Short mmCIF file of N, CA and C in Angstrom, two decimals:
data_model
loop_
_atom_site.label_atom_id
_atom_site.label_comp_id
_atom_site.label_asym_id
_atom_site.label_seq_id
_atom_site.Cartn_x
_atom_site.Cartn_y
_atom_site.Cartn_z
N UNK A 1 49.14 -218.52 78.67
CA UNK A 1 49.50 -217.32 79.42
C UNK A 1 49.57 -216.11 78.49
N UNK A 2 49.74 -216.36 77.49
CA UNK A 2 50.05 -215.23 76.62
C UNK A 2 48.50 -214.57 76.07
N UNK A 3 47.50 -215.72 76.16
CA UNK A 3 46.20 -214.81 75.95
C UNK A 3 45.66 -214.07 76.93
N UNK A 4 46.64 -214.07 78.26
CA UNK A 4 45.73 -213.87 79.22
C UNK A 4 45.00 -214.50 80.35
N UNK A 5 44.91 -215.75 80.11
CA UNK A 5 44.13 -216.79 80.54
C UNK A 5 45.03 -216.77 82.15
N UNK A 6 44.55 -217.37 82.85
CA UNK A 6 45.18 -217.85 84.45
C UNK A 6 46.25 -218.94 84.26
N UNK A 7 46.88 -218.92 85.14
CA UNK A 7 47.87 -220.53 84.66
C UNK A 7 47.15 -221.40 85.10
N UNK A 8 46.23 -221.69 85.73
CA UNK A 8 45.18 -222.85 85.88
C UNK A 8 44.66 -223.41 84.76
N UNK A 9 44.74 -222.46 83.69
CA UNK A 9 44.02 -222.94 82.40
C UNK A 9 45.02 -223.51 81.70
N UNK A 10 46.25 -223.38 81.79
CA UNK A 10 47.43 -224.17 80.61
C UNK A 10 46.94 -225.66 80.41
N UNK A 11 47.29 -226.21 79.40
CA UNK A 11 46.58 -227.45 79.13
C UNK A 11 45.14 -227.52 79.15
N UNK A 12 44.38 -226.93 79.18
CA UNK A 12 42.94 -227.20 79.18
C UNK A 12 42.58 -227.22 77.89
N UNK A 13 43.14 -225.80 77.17
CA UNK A 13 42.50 -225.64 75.72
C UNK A 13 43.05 -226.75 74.43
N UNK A 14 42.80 -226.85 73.36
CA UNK A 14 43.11 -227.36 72.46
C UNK A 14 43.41 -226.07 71.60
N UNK A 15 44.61 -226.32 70.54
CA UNK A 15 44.91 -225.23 69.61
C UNK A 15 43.51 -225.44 68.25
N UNK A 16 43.65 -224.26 68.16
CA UNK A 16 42.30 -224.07 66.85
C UNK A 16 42.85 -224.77 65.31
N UNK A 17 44.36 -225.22 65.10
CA UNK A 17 45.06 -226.13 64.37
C UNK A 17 45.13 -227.24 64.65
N UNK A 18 44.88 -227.74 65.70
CA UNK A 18 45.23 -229.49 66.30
C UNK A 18 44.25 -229.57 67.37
N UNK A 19 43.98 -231.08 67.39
CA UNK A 19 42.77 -231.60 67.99
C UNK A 19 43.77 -231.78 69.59
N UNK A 20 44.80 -231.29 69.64
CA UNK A 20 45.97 -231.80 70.94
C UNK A 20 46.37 -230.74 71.90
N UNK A 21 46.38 -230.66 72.82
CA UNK A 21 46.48 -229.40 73.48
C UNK A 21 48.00 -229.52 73.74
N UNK A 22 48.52 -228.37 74.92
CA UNK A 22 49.80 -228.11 75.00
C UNK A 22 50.51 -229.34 75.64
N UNK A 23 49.74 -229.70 76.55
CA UNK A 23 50.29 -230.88 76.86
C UNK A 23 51.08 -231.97 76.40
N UNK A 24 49.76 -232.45 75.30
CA UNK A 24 51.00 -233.71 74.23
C UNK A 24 52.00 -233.45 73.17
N UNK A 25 52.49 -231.74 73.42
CA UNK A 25 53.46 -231.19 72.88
C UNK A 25 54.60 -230.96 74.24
N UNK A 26 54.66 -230.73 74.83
CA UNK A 26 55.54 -230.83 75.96
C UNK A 26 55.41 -232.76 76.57
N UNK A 27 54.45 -233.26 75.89
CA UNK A 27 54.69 -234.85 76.29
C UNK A 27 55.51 -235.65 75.60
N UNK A 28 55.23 -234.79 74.09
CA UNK A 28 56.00 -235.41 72.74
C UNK A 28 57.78 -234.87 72.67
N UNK A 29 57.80 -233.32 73.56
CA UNK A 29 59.29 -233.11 73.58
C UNK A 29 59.97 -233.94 74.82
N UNK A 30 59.66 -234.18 75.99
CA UNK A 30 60.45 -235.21 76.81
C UNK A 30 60.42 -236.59 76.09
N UNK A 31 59.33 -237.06 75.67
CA UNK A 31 60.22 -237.95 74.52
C UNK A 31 60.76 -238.23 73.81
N UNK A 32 60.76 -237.03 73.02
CA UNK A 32 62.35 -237.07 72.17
C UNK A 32 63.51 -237.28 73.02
N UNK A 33 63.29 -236.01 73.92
CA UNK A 33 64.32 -235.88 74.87
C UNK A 33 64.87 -237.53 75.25
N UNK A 34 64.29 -238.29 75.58
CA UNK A 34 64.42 -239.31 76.48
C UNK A 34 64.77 -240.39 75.02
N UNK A 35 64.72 -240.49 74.02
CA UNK A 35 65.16 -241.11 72.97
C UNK A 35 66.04 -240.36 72.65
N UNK A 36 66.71 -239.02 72.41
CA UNK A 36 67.55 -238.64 72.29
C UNK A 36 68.94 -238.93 73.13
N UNK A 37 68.47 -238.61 75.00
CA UNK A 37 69.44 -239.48 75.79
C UNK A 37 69.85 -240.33 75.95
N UNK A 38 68.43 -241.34 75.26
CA UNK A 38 69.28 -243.09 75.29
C UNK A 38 70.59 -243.29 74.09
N UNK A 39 69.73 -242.70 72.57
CA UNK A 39 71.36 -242.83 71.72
C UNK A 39 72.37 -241.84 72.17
N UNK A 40 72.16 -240.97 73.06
CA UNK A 40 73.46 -240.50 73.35
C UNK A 40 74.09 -241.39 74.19
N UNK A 41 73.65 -241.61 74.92
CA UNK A 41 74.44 -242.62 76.08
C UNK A 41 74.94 -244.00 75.77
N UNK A 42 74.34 -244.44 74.79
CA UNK A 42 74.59 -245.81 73.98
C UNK A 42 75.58 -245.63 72.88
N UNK A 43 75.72 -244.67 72.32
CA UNK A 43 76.99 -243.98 71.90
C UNK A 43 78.35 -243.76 72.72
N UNK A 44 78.22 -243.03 73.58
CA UNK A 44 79.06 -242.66 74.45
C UNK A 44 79.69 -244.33 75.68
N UNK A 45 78.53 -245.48 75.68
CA UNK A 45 78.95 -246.24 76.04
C UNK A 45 79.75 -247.04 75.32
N UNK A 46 79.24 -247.42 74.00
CA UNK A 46 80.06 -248.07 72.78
C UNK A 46 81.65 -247.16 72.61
N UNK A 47 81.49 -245.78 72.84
CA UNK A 47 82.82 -245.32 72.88
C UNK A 47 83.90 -245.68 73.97
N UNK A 48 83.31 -245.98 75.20
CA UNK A 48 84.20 -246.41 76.36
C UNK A 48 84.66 -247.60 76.05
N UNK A 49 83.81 -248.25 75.60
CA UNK A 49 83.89 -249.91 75.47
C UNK A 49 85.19 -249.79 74.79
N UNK A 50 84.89 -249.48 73.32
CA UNK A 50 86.02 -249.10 72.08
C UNK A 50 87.56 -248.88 72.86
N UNK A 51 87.21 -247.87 73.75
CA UNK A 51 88.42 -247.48 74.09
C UNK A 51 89.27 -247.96 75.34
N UNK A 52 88.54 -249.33 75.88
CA UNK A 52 88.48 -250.08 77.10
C UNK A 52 88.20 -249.34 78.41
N UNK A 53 87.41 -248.47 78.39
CA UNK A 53 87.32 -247.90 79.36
C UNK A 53 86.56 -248.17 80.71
N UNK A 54 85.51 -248.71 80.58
CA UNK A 54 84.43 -249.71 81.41
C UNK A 54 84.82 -249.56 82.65
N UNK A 55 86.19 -250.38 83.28
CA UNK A 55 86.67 -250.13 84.09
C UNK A 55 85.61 -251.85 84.73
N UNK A 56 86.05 -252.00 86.13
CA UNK A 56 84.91 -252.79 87.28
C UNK A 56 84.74 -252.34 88.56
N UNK A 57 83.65 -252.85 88.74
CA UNK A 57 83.12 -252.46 89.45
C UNK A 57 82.54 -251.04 89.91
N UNK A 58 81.32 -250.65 90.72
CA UNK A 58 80.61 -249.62 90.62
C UNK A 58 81.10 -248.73 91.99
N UNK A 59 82.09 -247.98 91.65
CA UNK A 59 82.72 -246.89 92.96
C UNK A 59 81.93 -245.67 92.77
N UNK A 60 81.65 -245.50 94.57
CA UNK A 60 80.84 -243.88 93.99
C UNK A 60 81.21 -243.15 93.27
N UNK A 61 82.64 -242.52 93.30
CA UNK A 61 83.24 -241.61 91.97
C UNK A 61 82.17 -242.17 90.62
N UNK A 62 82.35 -243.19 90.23
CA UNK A 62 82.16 -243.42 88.90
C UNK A 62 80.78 -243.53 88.84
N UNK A 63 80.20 -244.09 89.79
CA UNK A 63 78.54 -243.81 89.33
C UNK A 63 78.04 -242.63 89.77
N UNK A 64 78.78 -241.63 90.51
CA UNK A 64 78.71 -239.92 90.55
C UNK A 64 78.80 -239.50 89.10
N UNK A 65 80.22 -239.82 88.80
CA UNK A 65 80.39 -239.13 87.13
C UNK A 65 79.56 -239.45 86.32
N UNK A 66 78.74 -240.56 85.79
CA UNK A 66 78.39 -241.16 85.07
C UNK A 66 76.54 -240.65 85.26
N UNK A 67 76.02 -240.70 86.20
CA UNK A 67 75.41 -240.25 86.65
C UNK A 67 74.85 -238.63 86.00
N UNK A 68 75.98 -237.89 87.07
CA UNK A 68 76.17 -236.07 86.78
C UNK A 68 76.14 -236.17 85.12
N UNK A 69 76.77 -237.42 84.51
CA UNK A 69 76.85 -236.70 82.78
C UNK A 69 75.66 -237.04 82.36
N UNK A 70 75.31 -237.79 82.87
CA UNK A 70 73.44 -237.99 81.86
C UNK A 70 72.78 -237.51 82.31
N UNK A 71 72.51 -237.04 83.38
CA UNK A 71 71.45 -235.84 83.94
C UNK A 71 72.12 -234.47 83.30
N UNK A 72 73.24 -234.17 82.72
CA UNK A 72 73.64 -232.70 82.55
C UNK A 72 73.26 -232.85 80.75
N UNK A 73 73.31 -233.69 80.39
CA UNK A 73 73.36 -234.46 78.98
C UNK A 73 71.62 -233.84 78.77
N UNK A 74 70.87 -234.70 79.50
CA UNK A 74 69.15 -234.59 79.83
C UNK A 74 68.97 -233.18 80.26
N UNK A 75 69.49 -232.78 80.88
CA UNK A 75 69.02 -231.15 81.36
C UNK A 75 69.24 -229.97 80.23
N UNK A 76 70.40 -230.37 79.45
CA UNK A 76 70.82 -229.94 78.28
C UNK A 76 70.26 -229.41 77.35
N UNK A 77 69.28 -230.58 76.86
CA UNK A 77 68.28 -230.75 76.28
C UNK A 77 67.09 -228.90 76.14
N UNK A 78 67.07 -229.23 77.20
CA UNK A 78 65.88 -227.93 77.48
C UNK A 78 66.09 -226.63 77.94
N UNK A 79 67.67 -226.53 77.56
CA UNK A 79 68.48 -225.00 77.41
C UNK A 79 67.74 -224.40 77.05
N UNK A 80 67.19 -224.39 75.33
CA UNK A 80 66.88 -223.41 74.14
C UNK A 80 65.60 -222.51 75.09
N UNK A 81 64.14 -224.13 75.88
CA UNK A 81 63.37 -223.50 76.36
C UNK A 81 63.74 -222.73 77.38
N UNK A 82 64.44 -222.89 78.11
CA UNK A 82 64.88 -222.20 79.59
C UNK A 82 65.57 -221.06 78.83
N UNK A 83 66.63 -220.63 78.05
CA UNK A 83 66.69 -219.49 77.21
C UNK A 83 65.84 -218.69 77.19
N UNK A 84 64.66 -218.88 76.50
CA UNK A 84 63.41 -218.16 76.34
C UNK A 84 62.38 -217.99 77.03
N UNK A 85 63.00 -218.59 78.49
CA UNK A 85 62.11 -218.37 79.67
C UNK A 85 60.58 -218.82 79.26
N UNK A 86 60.77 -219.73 78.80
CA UNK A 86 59.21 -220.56 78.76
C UNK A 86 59.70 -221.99 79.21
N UNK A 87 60.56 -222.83 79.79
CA UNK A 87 60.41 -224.29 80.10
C UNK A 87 59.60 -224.51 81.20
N UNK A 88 59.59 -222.79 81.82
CA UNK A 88 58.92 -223.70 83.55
C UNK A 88 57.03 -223.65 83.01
N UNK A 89 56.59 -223.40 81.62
CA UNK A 89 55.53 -223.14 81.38
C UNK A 89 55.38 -224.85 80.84
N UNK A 90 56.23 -225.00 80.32
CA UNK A 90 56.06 -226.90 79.83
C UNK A 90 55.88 -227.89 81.24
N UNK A 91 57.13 -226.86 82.39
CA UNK A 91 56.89 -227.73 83.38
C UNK A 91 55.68 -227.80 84.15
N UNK A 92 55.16 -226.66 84.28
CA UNK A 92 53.75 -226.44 84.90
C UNK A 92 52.44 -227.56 84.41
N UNK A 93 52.74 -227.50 83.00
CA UNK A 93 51.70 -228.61 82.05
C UNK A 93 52.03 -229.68 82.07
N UNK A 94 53.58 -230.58 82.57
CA UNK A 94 53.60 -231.23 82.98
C UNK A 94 52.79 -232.32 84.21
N UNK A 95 53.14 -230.81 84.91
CA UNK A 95 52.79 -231.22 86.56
C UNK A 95 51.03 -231.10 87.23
N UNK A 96 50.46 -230.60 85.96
CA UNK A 96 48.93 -230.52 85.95
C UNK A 96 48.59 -232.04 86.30
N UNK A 97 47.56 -232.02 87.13
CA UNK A 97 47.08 -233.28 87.88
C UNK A 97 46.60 -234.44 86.48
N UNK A 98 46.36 -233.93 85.46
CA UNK A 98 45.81 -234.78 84.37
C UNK A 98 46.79 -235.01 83.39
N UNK A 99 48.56 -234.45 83.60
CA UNK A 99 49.47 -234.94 83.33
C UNK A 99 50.25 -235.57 83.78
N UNK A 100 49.87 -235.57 84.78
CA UNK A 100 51.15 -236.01 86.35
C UNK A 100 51.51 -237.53 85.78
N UNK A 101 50.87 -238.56 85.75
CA UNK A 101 51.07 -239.68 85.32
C UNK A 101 51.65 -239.66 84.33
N UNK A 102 51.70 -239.50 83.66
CA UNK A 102 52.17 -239.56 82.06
C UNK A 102 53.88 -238.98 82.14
N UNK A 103 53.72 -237.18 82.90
CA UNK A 103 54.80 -236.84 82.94
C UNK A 103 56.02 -237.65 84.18
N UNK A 104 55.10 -238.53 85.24
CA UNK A 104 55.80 -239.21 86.05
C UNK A 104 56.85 -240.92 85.72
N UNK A 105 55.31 -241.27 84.05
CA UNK A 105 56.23 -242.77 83.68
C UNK A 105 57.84 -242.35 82.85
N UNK A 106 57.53 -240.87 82.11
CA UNK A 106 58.25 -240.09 80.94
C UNK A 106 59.65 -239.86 82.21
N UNK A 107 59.71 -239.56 83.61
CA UNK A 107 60.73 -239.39 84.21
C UNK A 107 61.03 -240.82 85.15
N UNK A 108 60.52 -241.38 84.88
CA UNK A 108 60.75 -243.14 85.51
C UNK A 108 61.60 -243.44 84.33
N UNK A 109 61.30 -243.34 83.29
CA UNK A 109 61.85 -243.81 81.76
C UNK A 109 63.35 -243.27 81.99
N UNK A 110 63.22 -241.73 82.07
CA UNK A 110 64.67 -241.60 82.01
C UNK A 110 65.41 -241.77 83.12
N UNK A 111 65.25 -242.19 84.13
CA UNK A 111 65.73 -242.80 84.92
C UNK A 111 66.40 -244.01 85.34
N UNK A 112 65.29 -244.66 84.47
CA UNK A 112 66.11 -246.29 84.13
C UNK A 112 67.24 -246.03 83.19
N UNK A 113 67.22 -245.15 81.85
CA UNK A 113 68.17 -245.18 80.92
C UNK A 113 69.22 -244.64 81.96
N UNK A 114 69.34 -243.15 82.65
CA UNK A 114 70.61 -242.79 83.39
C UNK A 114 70.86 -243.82 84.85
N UNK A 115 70.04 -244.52 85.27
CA UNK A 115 70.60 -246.01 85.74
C UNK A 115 71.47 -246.82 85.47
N UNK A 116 70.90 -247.06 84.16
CA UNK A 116 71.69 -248.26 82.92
C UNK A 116 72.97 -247.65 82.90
N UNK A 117 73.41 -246.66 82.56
CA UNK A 117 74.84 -245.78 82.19
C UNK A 117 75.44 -245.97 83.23
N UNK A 118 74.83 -245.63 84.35
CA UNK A 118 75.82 -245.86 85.83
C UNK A 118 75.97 -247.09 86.39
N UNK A 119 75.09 -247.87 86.33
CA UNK A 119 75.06 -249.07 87.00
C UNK A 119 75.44 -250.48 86.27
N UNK A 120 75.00 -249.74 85.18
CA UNK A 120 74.97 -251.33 83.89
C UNK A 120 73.00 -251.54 83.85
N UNK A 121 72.53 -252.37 82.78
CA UNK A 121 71.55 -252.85 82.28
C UNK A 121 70.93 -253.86 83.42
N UNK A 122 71.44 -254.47 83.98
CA UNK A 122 71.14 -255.30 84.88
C UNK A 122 70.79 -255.10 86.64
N UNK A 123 71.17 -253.49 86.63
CA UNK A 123 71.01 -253.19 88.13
C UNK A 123 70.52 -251.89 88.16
N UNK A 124 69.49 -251.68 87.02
CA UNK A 124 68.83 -250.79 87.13
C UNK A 124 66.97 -250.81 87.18
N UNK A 125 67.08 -251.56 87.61
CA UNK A 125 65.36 -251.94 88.13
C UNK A 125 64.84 -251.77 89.48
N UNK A 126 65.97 -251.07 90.24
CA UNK A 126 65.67 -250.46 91.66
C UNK A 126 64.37 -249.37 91.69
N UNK A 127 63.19 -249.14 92.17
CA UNK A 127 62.30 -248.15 92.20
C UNK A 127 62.77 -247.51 93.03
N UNK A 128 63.59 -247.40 94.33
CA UNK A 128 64.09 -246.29 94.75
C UNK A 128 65.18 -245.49 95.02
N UNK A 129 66.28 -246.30 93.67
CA UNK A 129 66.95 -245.37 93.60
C UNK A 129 66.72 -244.64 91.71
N UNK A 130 65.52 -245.34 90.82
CA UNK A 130 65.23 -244.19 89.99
C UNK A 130 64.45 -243.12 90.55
N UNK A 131 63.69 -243.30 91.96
CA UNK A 131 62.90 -242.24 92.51
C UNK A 131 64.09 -241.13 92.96
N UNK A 132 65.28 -241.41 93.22
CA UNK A 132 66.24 -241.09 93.82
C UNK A 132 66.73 -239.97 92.73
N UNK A 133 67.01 -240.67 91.65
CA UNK A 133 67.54 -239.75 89.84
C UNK A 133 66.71 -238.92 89.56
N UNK A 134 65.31 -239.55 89.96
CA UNK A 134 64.34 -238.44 89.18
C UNK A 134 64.41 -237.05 90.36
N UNK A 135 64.25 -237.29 91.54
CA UNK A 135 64.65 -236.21 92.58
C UNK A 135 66.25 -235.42 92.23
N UNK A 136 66.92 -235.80 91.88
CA UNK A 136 68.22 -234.95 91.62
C UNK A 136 67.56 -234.32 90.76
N UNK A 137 67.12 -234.96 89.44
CA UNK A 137 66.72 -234.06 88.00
C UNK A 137 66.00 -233.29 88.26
N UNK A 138 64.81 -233.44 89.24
CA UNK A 138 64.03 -232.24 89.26
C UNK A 138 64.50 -231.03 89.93
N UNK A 139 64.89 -231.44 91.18
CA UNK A 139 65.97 -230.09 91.62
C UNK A 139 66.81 -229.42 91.20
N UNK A 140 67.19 -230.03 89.88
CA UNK A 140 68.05 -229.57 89.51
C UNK A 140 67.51 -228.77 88.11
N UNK A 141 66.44 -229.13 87.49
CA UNK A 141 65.70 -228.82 86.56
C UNK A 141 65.59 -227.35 87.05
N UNK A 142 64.79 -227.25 88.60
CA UNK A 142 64.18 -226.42 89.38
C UNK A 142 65.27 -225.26 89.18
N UNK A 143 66.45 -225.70 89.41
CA UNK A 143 67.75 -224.62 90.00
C UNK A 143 67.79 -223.88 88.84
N UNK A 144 68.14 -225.04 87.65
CA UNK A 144 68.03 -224.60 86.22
C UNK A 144 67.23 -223.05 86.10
N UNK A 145 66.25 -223.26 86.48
CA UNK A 145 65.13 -222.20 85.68
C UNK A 145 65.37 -220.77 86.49
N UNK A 146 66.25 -220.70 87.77
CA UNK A 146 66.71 -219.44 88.44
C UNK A 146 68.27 -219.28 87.56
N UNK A 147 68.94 -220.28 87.20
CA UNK A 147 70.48 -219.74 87.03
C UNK A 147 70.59 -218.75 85.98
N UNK A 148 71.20 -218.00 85.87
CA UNK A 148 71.62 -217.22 84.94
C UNK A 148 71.08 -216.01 85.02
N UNK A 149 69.89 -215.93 85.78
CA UNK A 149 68.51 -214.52 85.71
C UNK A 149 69.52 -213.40 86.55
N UNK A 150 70.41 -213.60 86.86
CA UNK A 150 71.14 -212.43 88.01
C UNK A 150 71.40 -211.53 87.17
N UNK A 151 71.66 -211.28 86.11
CA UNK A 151 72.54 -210.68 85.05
C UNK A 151 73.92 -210.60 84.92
N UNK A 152 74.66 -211.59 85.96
CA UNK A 152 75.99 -211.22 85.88
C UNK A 152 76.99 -211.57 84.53
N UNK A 153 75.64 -212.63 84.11
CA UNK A 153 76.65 -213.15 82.49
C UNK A 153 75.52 -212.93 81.76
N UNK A 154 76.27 -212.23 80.41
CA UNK A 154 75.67 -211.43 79.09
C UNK A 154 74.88 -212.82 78.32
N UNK A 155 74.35 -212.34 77.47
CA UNK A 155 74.41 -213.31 76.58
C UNK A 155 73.28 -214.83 76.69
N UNK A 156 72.78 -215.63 75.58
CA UNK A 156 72.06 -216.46 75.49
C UNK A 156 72.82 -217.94 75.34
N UNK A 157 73.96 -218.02 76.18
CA UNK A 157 74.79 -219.38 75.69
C UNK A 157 73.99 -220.36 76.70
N UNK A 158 74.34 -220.98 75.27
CA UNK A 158 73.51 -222.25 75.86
C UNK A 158 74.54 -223.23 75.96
N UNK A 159 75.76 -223.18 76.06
CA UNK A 159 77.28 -224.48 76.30
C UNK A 159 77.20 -224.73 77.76
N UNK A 160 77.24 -226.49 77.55
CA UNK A 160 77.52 -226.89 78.51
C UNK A 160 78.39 -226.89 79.32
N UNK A 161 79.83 -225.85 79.14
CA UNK A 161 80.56 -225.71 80.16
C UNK A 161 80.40 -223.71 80.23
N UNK A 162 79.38 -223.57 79.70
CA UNK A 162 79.60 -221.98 79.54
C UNK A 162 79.35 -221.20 81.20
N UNK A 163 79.69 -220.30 81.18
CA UNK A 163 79.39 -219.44 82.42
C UNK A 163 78.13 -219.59 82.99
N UNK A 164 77.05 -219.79 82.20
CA UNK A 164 75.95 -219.12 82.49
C UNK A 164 74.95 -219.93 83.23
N UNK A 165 75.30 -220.78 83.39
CA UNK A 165 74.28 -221.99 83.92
C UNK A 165 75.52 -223.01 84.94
N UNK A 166 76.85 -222.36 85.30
CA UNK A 166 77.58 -222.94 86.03
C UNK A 166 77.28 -223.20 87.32
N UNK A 167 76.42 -222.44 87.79
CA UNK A 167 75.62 -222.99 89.39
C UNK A 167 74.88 -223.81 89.01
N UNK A 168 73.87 -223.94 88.27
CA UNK A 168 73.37 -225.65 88.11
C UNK A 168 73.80 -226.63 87.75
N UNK A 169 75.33 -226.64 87.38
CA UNK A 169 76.09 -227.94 87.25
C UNK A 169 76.93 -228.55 88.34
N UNK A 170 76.88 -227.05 89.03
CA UNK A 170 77.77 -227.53 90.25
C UNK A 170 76.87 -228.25 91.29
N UNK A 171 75.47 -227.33 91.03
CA UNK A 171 74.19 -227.67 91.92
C UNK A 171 74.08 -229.31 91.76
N UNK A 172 74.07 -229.93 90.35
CA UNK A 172 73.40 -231.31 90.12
C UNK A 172 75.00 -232.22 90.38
N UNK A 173 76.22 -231.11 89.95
CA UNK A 173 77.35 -232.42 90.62
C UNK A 173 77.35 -232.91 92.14
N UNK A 174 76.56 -231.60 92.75
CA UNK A 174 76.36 -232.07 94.50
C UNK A 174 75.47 -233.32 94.52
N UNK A 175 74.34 -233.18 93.72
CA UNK A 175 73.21 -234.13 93.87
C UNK A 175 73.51 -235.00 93.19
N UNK A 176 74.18 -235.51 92.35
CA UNK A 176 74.98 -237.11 91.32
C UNK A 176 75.34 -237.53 92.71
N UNK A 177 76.67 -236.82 93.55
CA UNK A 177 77.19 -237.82 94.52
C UNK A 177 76.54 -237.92 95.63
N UNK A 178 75.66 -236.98 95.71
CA UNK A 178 74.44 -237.33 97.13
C UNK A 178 73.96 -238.86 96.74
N UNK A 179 73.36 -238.99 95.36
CA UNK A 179 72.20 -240.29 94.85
C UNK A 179 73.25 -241.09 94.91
N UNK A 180 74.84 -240.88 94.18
CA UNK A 180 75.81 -242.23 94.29
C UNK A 180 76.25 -242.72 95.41
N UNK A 181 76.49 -242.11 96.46
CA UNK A 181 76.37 -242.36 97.58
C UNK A 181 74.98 -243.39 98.30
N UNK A 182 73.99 -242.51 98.08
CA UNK A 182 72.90 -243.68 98.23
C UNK A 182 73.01 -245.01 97.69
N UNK A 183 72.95 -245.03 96.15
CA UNK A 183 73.23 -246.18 95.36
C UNK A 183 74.29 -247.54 95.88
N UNK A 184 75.33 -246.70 95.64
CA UNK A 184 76.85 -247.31 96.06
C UNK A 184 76.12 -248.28 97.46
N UNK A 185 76.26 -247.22 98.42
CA UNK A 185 76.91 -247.33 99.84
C UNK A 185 75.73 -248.59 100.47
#
């Protein structure tokens, strides 16, 4: 976009430095992303454990919370780009018909991991309720990329409890207990 080109063309070209176009650079950051969320969450589970927290059995509350924190954890992630008003340009190259697959197994993936957190390891092989996670995330991805543009809050914060992105947390806490509800019930 920045040469000019149409957005039809994103992903087409290759950089005149790398034989790889934009694509397997926005393919290579949701995978971090998505290895980044698993040791967070495998952290954060080893910490509950530690602290007996586990609890039994799967109540909507808890696979709401658990849920809302790894999708806010994952959405997190892609502040800096949404900052700089370029993520919905990764998302676009995503969603290009000759990425779609790739970007569709990359959100199946994290789906099973924010499964695993809510449900446990063993009851997360449902295909429609990760179709279910990946639909919160994207709407909520979506909401993401309008919040903050009003101007009512200054500033480039990127904190997860900061002002500035507080309608898309409230937005994706609606959609955690919409999917836990599904899940659960």
């Amino acid at each position: 976009l920045d040469a000019g080109l149409p957005p039809s063309y994103i992903g087409q070209a290759s950089s005149a430095t790398s034989p790889f176009g934009s694509a397997d650079l926005v393919a290579f950051f949701m995978e971090e992303c998505n290895k980044n969320l698993s040791s967070q969450l495998m952290e954060e589970n080893n910490l509950r454990q530690d602290q007996g927290e586990n609890g039994t059995g799967n109540t909507v509350e808890r696979v709401s919370s658990r849920i809302n924190k790894a999708l806010q954890l994952r959405l997190s992630m892609v502040l800096p780009f949404v900052a700089s008003n370029r993520w919905h340009e990764g998302m676009a190259i995503g969603a290009l018909p000759q990425n779609a697959y790739r970007t569709a197994q990359q959100l199946d993936g994290m789906a099973t991991k924010v499964l695993e957190e809510a449900l446990g390891k063993e009851n997360s092989n449902n295909p429609t309720q990760r179709a279910a996670i990946v639909a919160a995330y994207a709407a909520a991805e979506l909401h993401l990329l309008s919040d903050g543009k009003n101007g009512a809050v200054s500033g480039n914060s990127l904190s997860l409890s900061g002002e500035r992105y507080h309608a898309t947390w409230t937005f994706l806490e609606a959609r955690s207990a919409e999917v836990a509800r599904f899940i659960v019930e």
